[in-house]
mmCIF file of N, CA and C in Angstrom:
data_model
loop_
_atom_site.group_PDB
_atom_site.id
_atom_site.type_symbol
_atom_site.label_atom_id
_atom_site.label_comp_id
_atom_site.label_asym_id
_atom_site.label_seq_id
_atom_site.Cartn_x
_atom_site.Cartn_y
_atom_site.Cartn_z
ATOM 1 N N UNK A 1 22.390 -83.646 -11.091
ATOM 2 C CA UNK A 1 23.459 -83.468 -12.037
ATOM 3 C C UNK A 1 22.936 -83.542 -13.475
ATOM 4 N N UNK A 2 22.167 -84.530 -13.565
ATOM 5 C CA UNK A 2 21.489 -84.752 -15.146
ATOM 6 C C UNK A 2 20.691 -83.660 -15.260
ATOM 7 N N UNK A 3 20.117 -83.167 -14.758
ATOM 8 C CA UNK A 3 18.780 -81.991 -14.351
ATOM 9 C C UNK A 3 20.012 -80.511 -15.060
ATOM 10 N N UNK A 4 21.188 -80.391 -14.599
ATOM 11 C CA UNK A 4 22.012 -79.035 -15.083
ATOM 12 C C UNK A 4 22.475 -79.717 -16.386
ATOM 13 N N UNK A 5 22.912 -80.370 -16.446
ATOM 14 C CA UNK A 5 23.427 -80.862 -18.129
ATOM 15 C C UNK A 5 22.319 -80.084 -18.734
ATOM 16 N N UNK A 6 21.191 -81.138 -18.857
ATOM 17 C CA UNK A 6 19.562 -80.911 -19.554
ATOM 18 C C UNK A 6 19.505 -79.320 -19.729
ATOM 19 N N UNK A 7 19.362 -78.367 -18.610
ATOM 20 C CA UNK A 7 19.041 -77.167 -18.350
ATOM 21 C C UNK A 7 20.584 -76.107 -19.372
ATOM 22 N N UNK A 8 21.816 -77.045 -19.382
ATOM 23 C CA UNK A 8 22.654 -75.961 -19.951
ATOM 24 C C UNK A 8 22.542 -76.387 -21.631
ATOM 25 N N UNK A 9 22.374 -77.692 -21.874
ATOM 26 C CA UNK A 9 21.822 -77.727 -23.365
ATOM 27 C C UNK A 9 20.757 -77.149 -23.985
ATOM 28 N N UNK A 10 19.725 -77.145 -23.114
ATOM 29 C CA UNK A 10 18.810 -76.688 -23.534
ATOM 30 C C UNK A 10 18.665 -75.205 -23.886
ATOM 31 N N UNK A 11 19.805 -74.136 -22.720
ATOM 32 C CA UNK A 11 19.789 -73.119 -23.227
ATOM 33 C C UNK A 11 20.708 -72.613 -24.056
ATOM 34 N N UNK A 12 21.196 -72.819 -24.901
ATOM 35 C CA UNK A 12 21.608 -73.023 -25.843
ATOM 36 C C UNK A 12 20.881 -72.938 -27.219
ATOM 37 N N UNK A 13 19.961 -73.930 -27.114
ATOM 38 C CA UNK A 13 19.436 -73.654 -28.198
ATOM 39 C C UNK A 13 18.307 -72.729 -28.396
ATOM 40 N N UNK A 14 18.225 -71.901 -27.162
ATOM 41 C CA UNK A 14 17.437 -70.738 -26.802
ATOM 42 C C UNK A 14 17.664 -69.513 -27.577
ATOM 43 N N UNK A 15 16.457 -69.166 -28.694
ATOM 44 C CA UNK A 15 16.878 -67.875 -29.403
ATOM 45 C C UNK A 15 16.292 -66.629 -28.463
ATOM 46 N N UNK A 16 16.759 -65.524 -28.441
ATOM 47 C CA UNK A 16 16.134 -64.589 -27.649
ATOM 48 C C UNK A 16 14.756 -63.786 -27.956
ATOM 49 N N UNK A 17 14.127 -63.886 -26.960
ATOM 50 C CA UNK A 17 12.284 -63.171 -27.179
ATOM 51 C C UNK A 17 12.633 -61.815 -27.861
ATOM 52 N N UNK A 18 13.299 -61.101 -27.616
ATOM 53 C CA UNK A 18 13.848 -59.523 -28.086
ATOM 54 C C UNK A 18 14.650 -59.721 -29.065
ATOM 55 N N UNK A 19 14.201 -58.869 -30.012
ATOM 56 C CA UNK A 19 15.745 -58.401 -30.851
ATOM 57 C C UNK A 19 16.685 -57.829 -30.094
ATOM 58 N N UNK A 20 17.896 -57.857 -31.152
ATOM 59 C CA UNK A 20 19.422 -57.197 -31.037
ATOM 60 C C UNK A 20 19.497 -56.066 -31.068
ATOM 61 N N UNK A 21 18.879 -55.618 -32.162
ATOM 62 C CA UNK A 21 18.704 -54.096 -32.581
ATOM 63 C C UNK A 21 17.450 -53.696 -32.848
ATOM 64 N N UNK A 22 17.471 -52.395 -33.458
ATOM 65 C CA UNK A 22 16.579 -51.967 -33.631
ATOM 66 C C UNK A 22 16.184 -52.475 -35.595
ATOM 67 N N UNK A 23 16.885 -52.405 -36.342
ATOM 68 C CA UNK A 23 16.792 -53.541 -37.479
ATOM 69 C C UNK A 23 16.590 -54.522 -37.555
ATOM 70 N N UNK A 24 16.319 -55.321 -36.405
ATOM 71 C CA UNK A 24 15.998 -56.921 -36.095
ATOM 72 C C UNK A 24 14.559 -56.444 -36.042
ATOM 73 N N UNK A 25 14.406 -55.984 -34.781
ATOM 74 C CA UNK A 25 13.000 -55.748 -34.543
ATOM 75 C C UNK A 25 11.803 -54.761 -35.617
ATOM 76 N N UNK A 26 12.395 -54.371 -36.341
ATOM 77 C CA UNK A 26 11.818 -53.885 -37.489
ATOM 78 C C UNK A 26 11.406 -54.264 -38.856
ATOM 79 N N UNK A 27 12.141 -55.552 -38.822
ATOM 80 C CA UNK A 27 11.974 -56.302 -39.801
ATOM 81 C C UNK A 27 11.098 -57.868 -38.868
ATOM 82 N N UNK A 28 11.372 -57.979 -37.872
ATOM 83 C CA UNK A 28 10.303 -58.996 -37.469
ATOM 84 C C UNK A 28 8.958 -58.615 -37.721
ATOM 85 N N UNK A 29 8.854 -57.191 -37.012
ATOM 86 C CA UNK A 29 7.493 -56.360 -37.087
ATOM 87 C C UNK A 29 7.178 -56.697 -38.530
ATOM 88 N N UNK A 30 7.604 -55.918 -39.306
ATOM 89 C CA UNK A 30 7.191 -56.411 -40.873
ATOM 90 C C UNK A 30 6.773 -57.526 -41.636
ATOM 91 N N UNK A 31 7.516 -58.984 -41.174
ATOM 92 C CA UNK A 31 7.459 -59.351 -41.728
ATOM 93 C C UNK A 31 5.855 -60.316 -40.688
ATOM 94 N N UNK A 32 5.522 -59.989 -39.522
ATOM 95 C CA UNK A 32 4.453 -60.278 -39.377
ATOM 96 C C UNK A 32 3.304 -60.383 -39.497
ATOM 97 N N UNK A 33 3.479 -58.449 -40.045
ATOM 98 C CA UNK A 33 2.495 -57.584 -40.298
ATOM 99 C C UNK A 33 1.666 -58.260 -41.735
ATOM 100 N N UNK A 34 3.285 -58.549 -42.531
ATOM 101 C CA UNK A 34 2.526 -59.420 -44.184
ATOM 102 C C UNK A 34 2.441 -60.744 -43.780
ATOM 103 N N UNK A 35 2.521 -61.518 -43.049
ATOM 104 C CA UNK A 35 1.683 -62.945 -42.670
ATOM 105 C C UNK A 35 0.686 -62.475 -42.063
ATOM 106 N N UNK A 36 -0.158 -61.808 -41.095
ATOM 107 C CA UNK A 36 -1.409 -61.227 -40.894
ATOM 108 C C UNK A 36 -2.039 -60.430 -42.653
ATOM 109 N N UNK A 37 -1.339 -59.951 -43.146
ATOM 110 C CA UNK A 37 -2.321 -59.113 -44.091
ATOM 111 C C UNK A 37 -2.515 -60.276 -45.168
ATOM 112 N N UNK A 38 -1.653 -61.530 -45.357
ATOM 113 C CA UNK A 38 -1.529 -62.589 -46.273
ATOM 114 C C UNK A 38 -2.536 -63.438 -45.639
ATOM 115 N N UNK A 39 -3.100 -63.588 -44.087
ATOM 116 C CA UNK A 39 -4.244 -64.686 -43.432
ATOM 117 C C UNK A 39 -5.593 -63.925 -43.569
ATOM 118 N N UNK A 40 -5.724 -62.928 -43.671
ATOM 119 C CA UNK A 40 -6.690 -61.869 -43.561
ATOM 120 C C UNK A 40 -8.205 -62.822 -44.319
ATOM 121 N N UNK A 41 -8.054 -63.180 -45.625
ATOM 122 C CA UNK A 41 -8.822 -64.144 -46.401
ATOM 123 C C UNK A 41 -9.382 -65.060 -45.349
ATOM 124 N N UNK A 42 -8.455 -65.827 -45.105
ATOM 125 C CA UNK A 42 -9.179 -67.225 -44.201
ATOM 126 C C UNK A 42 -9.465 -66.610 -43.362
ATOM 127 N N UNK A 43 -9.026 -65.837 -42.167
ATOM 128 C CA UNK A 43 -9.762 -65.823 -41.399
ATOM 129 C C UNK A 43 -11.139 -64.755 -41.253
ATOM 130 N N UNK A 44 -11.140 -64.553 -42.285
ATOM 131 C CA UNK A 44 -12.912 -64.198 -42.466
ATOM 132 C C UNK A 44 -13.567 -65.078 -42.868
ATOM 133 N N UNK A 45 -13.310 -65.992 -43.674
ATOM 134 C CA UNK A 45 -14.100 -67.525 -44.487
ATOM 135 C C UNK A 45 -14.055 -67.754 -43.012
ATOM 136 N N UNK A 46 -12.954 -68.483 -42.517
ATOM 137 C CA UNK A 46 -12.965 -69.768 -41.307
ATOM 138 C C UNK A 46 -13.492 -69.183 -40.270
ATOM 139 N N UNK A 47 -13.632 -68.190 -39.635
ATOM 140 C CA UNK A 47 -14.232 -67.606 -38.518
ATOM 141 C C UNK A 47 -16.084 -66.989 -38.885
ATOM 142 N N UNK A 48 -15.730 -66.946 -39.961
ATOM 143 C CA UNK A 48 -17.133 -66.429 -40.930
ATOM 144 C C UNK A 48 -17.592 -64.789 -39.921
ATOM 145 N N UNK A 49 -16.499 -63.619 -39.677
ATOM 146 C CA UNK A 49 -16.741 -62.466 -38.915
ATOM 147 C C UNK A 49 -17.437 -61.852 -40.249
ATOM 148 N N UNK A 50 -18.315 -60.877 -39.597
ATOM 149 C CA UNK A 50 -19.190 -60.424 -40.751
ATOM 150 C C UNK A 50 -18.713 -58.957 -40.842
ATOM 151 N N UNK A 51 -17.223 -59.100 -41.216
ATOM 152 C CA UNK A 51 -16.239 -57.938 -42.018
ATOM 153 C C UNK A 51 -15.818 -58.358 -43.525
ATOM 154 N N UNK A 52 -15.633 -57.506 -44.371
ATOM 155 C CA UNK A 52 -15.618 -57.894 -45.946
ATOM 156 C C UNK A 52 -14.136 -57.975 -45.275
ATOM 157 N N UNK A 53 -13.158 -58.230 -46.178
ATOM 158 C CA UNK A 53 -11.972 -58.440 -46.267
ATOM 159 C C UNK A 53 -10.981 -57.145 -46.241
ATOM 160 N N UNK A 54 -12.145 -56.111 -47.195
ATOM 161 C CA UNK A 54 -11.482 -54.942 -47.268
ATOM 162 C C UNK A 54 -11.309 -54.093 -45.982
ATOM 163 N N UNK A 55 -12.556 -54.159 -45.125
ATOM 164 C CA UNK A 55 -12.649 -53.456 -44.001
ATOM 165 C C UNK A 55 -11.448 -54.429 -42.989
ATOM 166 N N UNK A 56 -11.497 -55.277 -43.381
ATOM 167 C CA UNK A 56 -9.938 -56.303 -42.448
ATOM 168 C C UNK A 56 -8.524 -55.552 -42.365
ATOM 169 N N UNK A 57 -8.558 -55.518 -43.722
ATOM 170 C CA UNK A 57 -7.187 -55.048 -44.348
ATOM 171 C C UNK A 57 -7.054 -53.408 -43.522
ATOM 172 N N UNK A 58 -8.163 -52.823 -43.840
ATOM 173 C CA UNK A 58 -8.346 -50.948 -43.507
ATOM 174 C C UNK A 58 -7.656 -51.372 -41.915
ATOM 175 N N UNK A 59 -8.544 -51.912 -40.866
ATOM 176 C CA UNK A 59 -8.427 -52.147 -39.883
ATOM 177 C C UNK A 59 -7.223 -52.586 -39.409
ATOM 178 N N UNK A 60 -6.216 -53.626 -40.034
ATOM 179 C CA UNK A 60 -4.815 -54.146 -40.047
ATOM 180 C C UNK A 60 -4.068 -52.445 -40.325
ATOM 181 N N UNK A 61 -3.852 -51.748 -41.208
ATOM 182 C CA UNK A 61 -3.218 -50.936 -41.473
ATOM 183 C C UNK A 61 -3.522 -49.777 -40.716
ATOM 184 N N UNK A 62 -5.011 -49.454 -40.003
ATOM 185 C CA UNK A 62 -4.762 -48.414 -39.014
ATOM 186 C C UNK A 62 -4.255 -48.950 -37.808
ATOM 187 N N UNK A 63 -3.755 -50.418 -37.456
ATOM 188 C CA UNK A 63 -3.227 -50.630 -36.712
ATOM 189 C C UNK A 63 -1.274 -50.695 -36.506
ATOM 190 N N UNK A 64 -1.503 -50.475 -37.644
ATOM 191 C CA UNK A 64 0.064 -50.588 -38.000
ATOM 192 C C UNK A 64 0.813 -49.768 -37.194
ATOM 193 N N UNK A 65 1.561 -49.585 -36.756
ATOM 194 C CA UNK A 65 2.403 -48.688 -35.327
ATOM 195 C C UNK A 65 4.278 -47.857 -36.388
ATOM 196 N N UNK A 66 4.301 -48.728 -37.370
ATOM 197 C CA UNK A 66 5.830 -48.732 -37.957
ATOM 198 C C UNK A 66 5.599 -47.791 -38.783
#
């Protein structure tokens, strides 16, 4: 009994893996895309990959799909 309480609160506060629309999911995409192109710095320092930053960035944007 405690075990379904637990399980119906909990989903609840469950946001969904998918967007709603197609404007949800287009703006998640985006706004990921600029927290990756905003980490791009560190993680060439902290990983020390022997890509300049610029070739990071080139590489981020031919990956871009949107």
């Amino acid at each position: 009994m405690a075990t379904r309480k637990a399980i119906q609160v909990g989903s609840k506060t469950v946001r969904p893996v998918l967007s709603l629309d197609n404007a949800e999911a287009k703006s998640r995409v985006l706004s990921l895309y600029k927290a990756w192109y905003r980490q791009i710095p560190y993680i060439v320092r902290d990983y020390d990959i022997p890509k300049s930053e610029e070739n990071c960035r080139a590489k981020l944007k031919e990956l871009k799909v949107i």
